[in-house]
């Protein structure tokens, strides 16, 4: 497990080790609109909008984790395509590696089961919504790709 190095804390030197959490997210675009979900009240980053997805379990393949998360969160079955982007972000609680894949809904219609809400938004609408810091580089890449 990688170390983030030594940190001085209250006059002592402490070696802090934090495990990076791998998170997968889906970029689902249909009829020019992007599917986003809103985090639940009480969650970290509560009520912020994000790409749907979730944490990869120990030993789980990321694409399979994304399919599982979308079934649990939205009750849809998806085909996972190529990776769109990846971002590393160091939250105070733990660092995350966010893997974003292009996805297509194969079966079902999204329902807000394990999220507060969901929306299909245009790129312009998405640019105005509050999102977690880890999602920001992905949003910028998407905006740049769609509006060169």
PDB file of C-alpha atoms in Angstrom:
ATOM      1  CA  UNK A   1       0.000   0.000   0.000  1.00  0.00           C
ATOM      2  CA  UNK A   2       1.496   3.341  -1.005  1.00  0.00           C
ATOM      3  CA  UNK A   3       2.358   5.825   1.698  1.00  0.00           C
ATOM      4  CA  UNK A   4       1.688   9.534   1.452  1.00  0.00           C
ATOM      5  CA  UNK A   5       4.857  10.214   3.383  1.00  0.00           C
ATOM      6  CA  UNK A   6       5.550  11.662   6.780  1.00  0.00           C
ATOM      7  CA  UNK A   7       3.520  14.477   8.252  1.00  0.00           C
ATOM      8  CA  UNK A   8       4.283  16.616  11.259  1.00  0.00           C
ATOM      9  CA  UNK A   9       1.434  16.521  13.731  1.00  0.00           C
ATOM     10  CA  UNK A  10       1.556  18.427  17.037  1.00  0.00           C
ATOM     11  CA  UNK A  11       5.336  18.361  17.097  1.00  0.00           C
ATOM     12  CA  UNK A  12       5.676  14.661  16.305  1.00  0.00           C
ATOM     13  CA  UNK A  13       6.399  12.881  13.075  1.00  0.00           C
ATOM     14  CA  UNK A  14       3.705  10.441  12.028  1.00  0.00           C
ATOM     15  CA  UNK A  15       3.560   8.198   8.994  1.00  0.00           C
ATOM     16  CA  UNK A  16      -0.025   8.186   7.750  1.00  0.00           C
ATOM     17  CA  UNK A  17      -1.176   5.484   5.358  1.00  0.00           C
ATOM     18  CA  UNK A  18      -4.450   5.901   3.530  1.00  0.00           C
ATOM     19  CA  UNK A  19      -5.899   3.376   1.127  1.00  0.00           C
ATOM     20  CA  UNK A  20      -7.044   4.836  -2.181  1.00  0.00           C
ATOM     21  CA  UNK A  21     -10.712   4.103  -2.842  1.00  0.00           C
ATOM     22  CA  UNK A  22     -11.499   3.192  -6.439  1.00  0.00           C
ATOM     23  CA  UNK A  23     -14.801   4.633  -7.634  1.00  0.00           C
ATOM     24  CA  UNK A  24     -16.466   4.000 -10.987  1.00  0.00           C
ATOM     25  CA  UNK A  25     -18.931   6.326 -12.680  1.00  0.00           C
ATOM     26  CA  UNK A  26     -21.045   6.197 -15.824  1.00  0.00           C
ATOM     27  CA  UNK A  27     -21.190   8.784 -18.559  1.00  0.00           C
ATOM     28  CA  UNK A  28     -24.618   8.078 -20.073  1.00  0.00           C
ATOM     29  CA  UNK A  29     -25.728  10.402 -22.855  1.00  0.00           C
ATOM     30  CA  UNK A  30     -29.070   9.951 -24.590  1.00  0.00           C
ATOM     31  CA  UNK A  31     -30.683  12.364 -27.048  1.00  0.00           C
ATOM     32  CA  UNK A  32     -28.092  15.006 -26.177  1.00  0.00           C
ATOM     33  CA  UNK A  33     -28.702  14.828 -22.432  1.00  0.00           C
ATOM     34  CA  UNK A  34     -26.459  13.512 -19.647  1.00  0.00           C
ATOM     35  CA  UNK A  35     -27.791  11.339 -16.835  1.00  0.00           C
ATOM     36  CA  UNK A  36     -26.751  12.647 -13.413  1.00  0.00           C
ATOM     37  CA  UNK A  37     -27.770  11.698  -9.894  1.00  0.00           C
ATOM     38  CA  UNK A  38     -28.032  13.685  -6.686  1.00  0.00           C
ATOM     39  CA  UNK A  39     -26.351  12.393  -3.528  1.00  0.00           C
ATOM     40  CA  UNK A  40     -28.627  11.626  -0.603  1.00  0.00           C
ATOM     41  CA  UNK A  41     -28.960  13.837   2.488  1.00  0.00           C
ATOM     42  CA  UNK A  42     -26.505  12.685   5.145  1.00  0.00           C
ATOM     43  CA  UNK A  43     -23.969  11.352   2.617  1.00  0.00           C
ATOM     44  CA  UNK A  44     -20.624  13.041   2.217  1.00  0.00           C
ATOM     45  CA  UNK A  45     -21.151  15.779  -0.385  1.00  0.00           C
ATOM     46  CA  UNK A  46     -24.875  15.574   0.325  1.00  0.00           C
ATOM     47  CA  UNK A  47     -27.243  16.812  -2.363  1.00  0.00           C
ATOM     48  CA  UNK A  48     -24.449  17.478  -4.860  1.00  0.00           C
ATOM     49  CA  UNK A  49     -24.932  16.196  -8.404  1.00  0.00           C
ATOM     50  CA  UNK A  50     -22.632  13.539  -9.856  1.00  0.00           C
ATOM     51  CA  UNK A  51     -22.185  10.903 -12.495  1.00  0.00           C
ATOM     52  CA  UNK A  52     -23.977   7.739 -11.302  1.00  0.00           C
ATOM     53  CA  UNK A  53     -21.790   4.927  -9.965  1.00  0.00           C
ATOM     54  CA  UNK A  54     -20.032   3.912  -6.790  1.00  0.00           C
ATOM     55  CA  UNK A  55     -17.187   2.192  -4.987  1.00  0.00           C
ATOM     56  CA  UNK A  56     -15.403  -0.868  -6.305  1.00  0.00           C
ATOM     57  CA  UNK A  57     -15.380  -3.708  -3.774  1.00  0.00           C
ATOM     58  CA  UNK A  58     -12.164  -5.560  -2.906  1.00  0.00           C
ATOM     59  CA  UNK A  59     -11.289  -7.917  -5.782  1.00  0.00           C
ATOM     60  CA  UNK A  60     -14.080  -6.593  -8.044  1.00  0.00           C
ATOM     61  CA  UNK A  61     -13.411  -5.665 -11.665  1.00  0.00           C
ATOM     62  CA  UNK A  62     -14.278  -1.946 -12.157  1.00  0.00           C
ATOM     63  CA  UNK A  63     -16.663  -2.460 -15.090  1.00  0.00           C
ATOM     64  CA  UNK A  64     -18.559  -5.141 -13.179  1.00  0.00           C
ATOM     65  CA  UNK A  65     -18.679  -2.847 -10.134  1.00  0.00           C
ATOM     66  CA  UNK A  66     -20.218  -0.121 -12.288  1.00  0.00           C
ATOM     67  CA  UNK A  67     -22.863  -2.489 -13.627  1.00  0.00           C
ATOM     68  CA  UNK A  68     -23.677  -3.609 -10.065  1.00  0.00           C
ATOM     69  CA  UNK A  69     -23.839  -0.045  -8.747  1.00  0.00           C
ATOM     70  CA  UNK A  70     -26.139   1.145 -11.542  1.00  0.00           C
ATOM     71  CA  UNK A  71     -28.472  -1.800 -10.962  1.00  0.00           C
ATOM     72  CA  UNK A  72     -28.584  -1.060  -7.206  1.00  0.00           C
ATOM     73  CA  UNK A  73     -28.757   2.728  -7.524  1.00  0.00           C
ATOM     74  CA  UNK A  74     -30.984   3.183 -10.598  1.00  0.00           C
ATOM     75  CA  UNK A  75     -32.407  -0.281 -11.425  1.00  0.00           C
ATOM     76  CA  UNK A  76     -30.906  -0.312 -14.918  1.00  0.00           C
ATOM     77  CA  UNK A  77     -28.691  -2.749 -16.773  1.00  0.00           C
ATOM     78  CA  UNK A  78     -25.943  -1.110 -18.788  1.00  0.00           C
ATOM     79  CA  UNK A  79     -23.336  -1.935 -21.376  1.00  0.00           C
ATOM     80  CA  UNK A  80     -20.022  -0.501 -20.241  1.00  0.00           C
ATOM     81  CA  UNK A  81     -17.834   0.844 -23.025  1.00  0.00           C
ATOM     82  CA  UNK A  82     -14.490   2.577 -23.170  1.00  0.00           C
ATOM     83  CA  UNK A  83     -13.091   4.636 -20.338  1.00  0.00           C
ATOM     84  CA  UNK A  84     -13.891   8.314 -20.895  1.00  0.00           C
ATOM     85  CA  UNK A  85     -11.553   9.714 -18.250  1.00  0.00           C
ATOM     86  CA  UNK A  86      -9.962   9.129 -14.852  1.00  0.00           C
ATOM     87  CA  UNK A  87      -9.235  11.533 -12.017  1.00  0.00           C
ATOM     88  CA  UNK A  88      -7.396  11.283  -8.707  1.00  0.00           C
ATOM     89  CA  UNK A  89      -8.588  13.461  -5.847  1.00  0.00           C
ATOM     90  CA  UNK A  90      -7.367  13.625  -2.269  1.00  0.00           C
ATOM     91  CA  UNK A  91     -10.331  14.123   0.047  1.00  0.00           C
ATOM     92  CA  UNK A  92      -9.476  14.644   3.750  1.00  0.00           C
ATOM     93  CA  UNK A  93     -11.090  11.292   4.635  1.00  0.00           C
ATOM     94  CA  UNK A  94      -9.345   9.280   1.903  1.00  0.00           C
ATOM     95  CA  UNK A  95      -8.018   9.649  -1.640  1.00  0.00           C
ATOM     96  CA  UNK A  96     -10.143   8.404  -4.534  1.00  0.00           C
ATOM     97  CA  UNK A  97      -9.380   7.275  -8.044  1.00  0.00           C
ATOM     98  CA  UNK A  98     -12.449   8.018 -10.158  1.00  0.00           C
ATOM     99  CA  UNK A  99     -12.816   5.920 -13.329  1.00  0.00           C
ATOM    100  CA  UNK A 100     -15.487   7.195 -15.719  1.00  0.00           C
ATOM    101  CA  UNK A 101     -16.771   4.899 -18.460  1.00  0.00           C
ATOM    102  CA  UNK A 102     -19.077   5.555 -21.386  1.00  0.00           C
ATOM    103  CA  UNK A 103     -22.241   3.507 -20.807  1.00  0.00           C
ATOM    104  CA  UNK A 104     -25.496   2.731 -22.573  1.00  0.00           C
ATOM    105  CA  UNK A 105     -28.694   1.612 -20.881  1.00  0.00           C
ATOM    106  CA  UNK A 106     -29.620  -1.823 -22.192  1.00  0.00           C
ATOM    107  CA  UNK A 107     -32.580  -2.587 -19.947  1.00  0.00           C
ATOM    108  CA  UNK A 108     -34.802  -0.540 -17.659  1.00  0.00           C
ATOM    109  CA  UNK A 109     -35.587   3.095 -17.100  1.00  0.00           C
ATOM    110  CA  UNK A 110     -33.575   4.952 -14.436  1.00  0.00           C
ATOM    111  CA  UNK A 111     -35.274   5.299 -11.061  1.00  0.00           C
ATOM    112  CA  UNK A 112     -33.869   7.138  -8.019  1.00  0.00           C
ATOM    113  CA  UNK A 113     -33.537   4.092  -5.735  1.00  0.00           C
ATOM    114  CA  UNK A 114     -30.254   4.783  -3.901  1.00  0.00           C
ATOM    115  CA  UNK A 115     -29.892   8.460  -4.696  1.00  0.00           C
ATOM    116  CA  UNK A 116     -31.946  11.513  -3.784  1.00  0.00           C
ATOM    117  CA  UNK A 117     -32.899  12.403  -7.349  1.00  0.00           C
ATOM    118  CA  UNK A 118     -31.840  11.984 -10.970  1.00  0.00           C
ATOM    119  CA  UNK A 119     -32.011  14.214 -14.011  1.00  0.00           C
ATOM    120  CA  UNK A 120     -31.287  14.190 -17.703  1.00  0.00           C
ATOM    121  CA  UNK A 121     -29.548  17.529 -18.342  1.00  0.00           C
ATOM    122  CA  UNK A 122     -27.962  19.362 -21.217  1.00  0.00           C
ATOM    123  CA  UNK A 123     -24.272  20.135 -21.031  1.00  0.00           C
ATOM    124  CA  UNK A 124     -25.128  23.775 -20.370  1.00  0.00           C
ATOM    125  CA  UNK A 125     -27.360  22.808 -17.421  1.00  0.00           C
ATOM    126  CA  UNK A 126     -24.715  20.429 -16.078  1.00  0.00           C
ATOM    127  CA  UNK A 127     -22.129  23.225 -16.071  1.00  0.00           C
ATOM    128  CA  UNK A 128     -24.260  25.199 -13.557  1.00  0.00           C
ATOM    129  CA  UNK A 129     -24.930  22.413 -11.038  1.00  0.00           C
ATOM    130  CA  UNK A 130     -22.900  21.875  -7.853  1.00  0.00           C
ATOM    131  CA  UNK A 131     -20.785  18.706  -8.004  1.00  0.00           C
ATOM    132  CA  UNK A 132     -18.169  17.040  -5.775  1.00  0.00           C
ATOM    133  CA  UNK A 133     -14.588  18.255  -6.350  1.00  0.00           C
ATOM    134  CA  UNK A 134     -13.447  14.885  -7.742  1.00  0.00           C
ATOM    135  CA  UNK A 135     -16.020  15.159 -10.561  1.00  0.00           C
ATOM    136  CA  UNK A 136     -14.912  18.638 -11.652  1.00  0.00           C
ATOM    137  CA  UNK A 137     -12.007  17.564 -13.948  1.00  0.00           C
ATOM    138  CA  UNK A 138     -14.351  15.066 -15.621  1.00  0.00           C
ATOM    139  CA  UNK A 139     -16.989  17.751 -16.185  1.00  0.00           C
ATOM    140  CA  UNK A 140     -14.330  20.092 -17.641  1.00  0.00           C
ATOM    141  CA  UNK A 141     -13.119  17.349 -19.996  1.00  0.00           C
ATOM    142  CA  UNK A 142     -16.700  16.640 -21.089  1.00  0.00           C
ATOM    143  CA  UNK A 143     -17.395  20.342 -21.665  1.00  0.00           C
ATOM    144  CA  UNK A 144     -14.163  20.736 -23.643  1.00  0.00           C
ATOM    145  CA  UNK A 145     -14.891  17.601 -25.715  1.00  0.00           C
ATOM    146  CA  UNK A 146     -18.434  18.718 -26.560  1.00  0.00           C
ATOM    147  CA  UNK A 147     -17.616  22.445 -26.959  1.00  0.00           C
ATOM    148  CA  UNK A 148     -14.109  22.606 -28.470  1.00  0.00           C
TER     149      UNK A 148
END
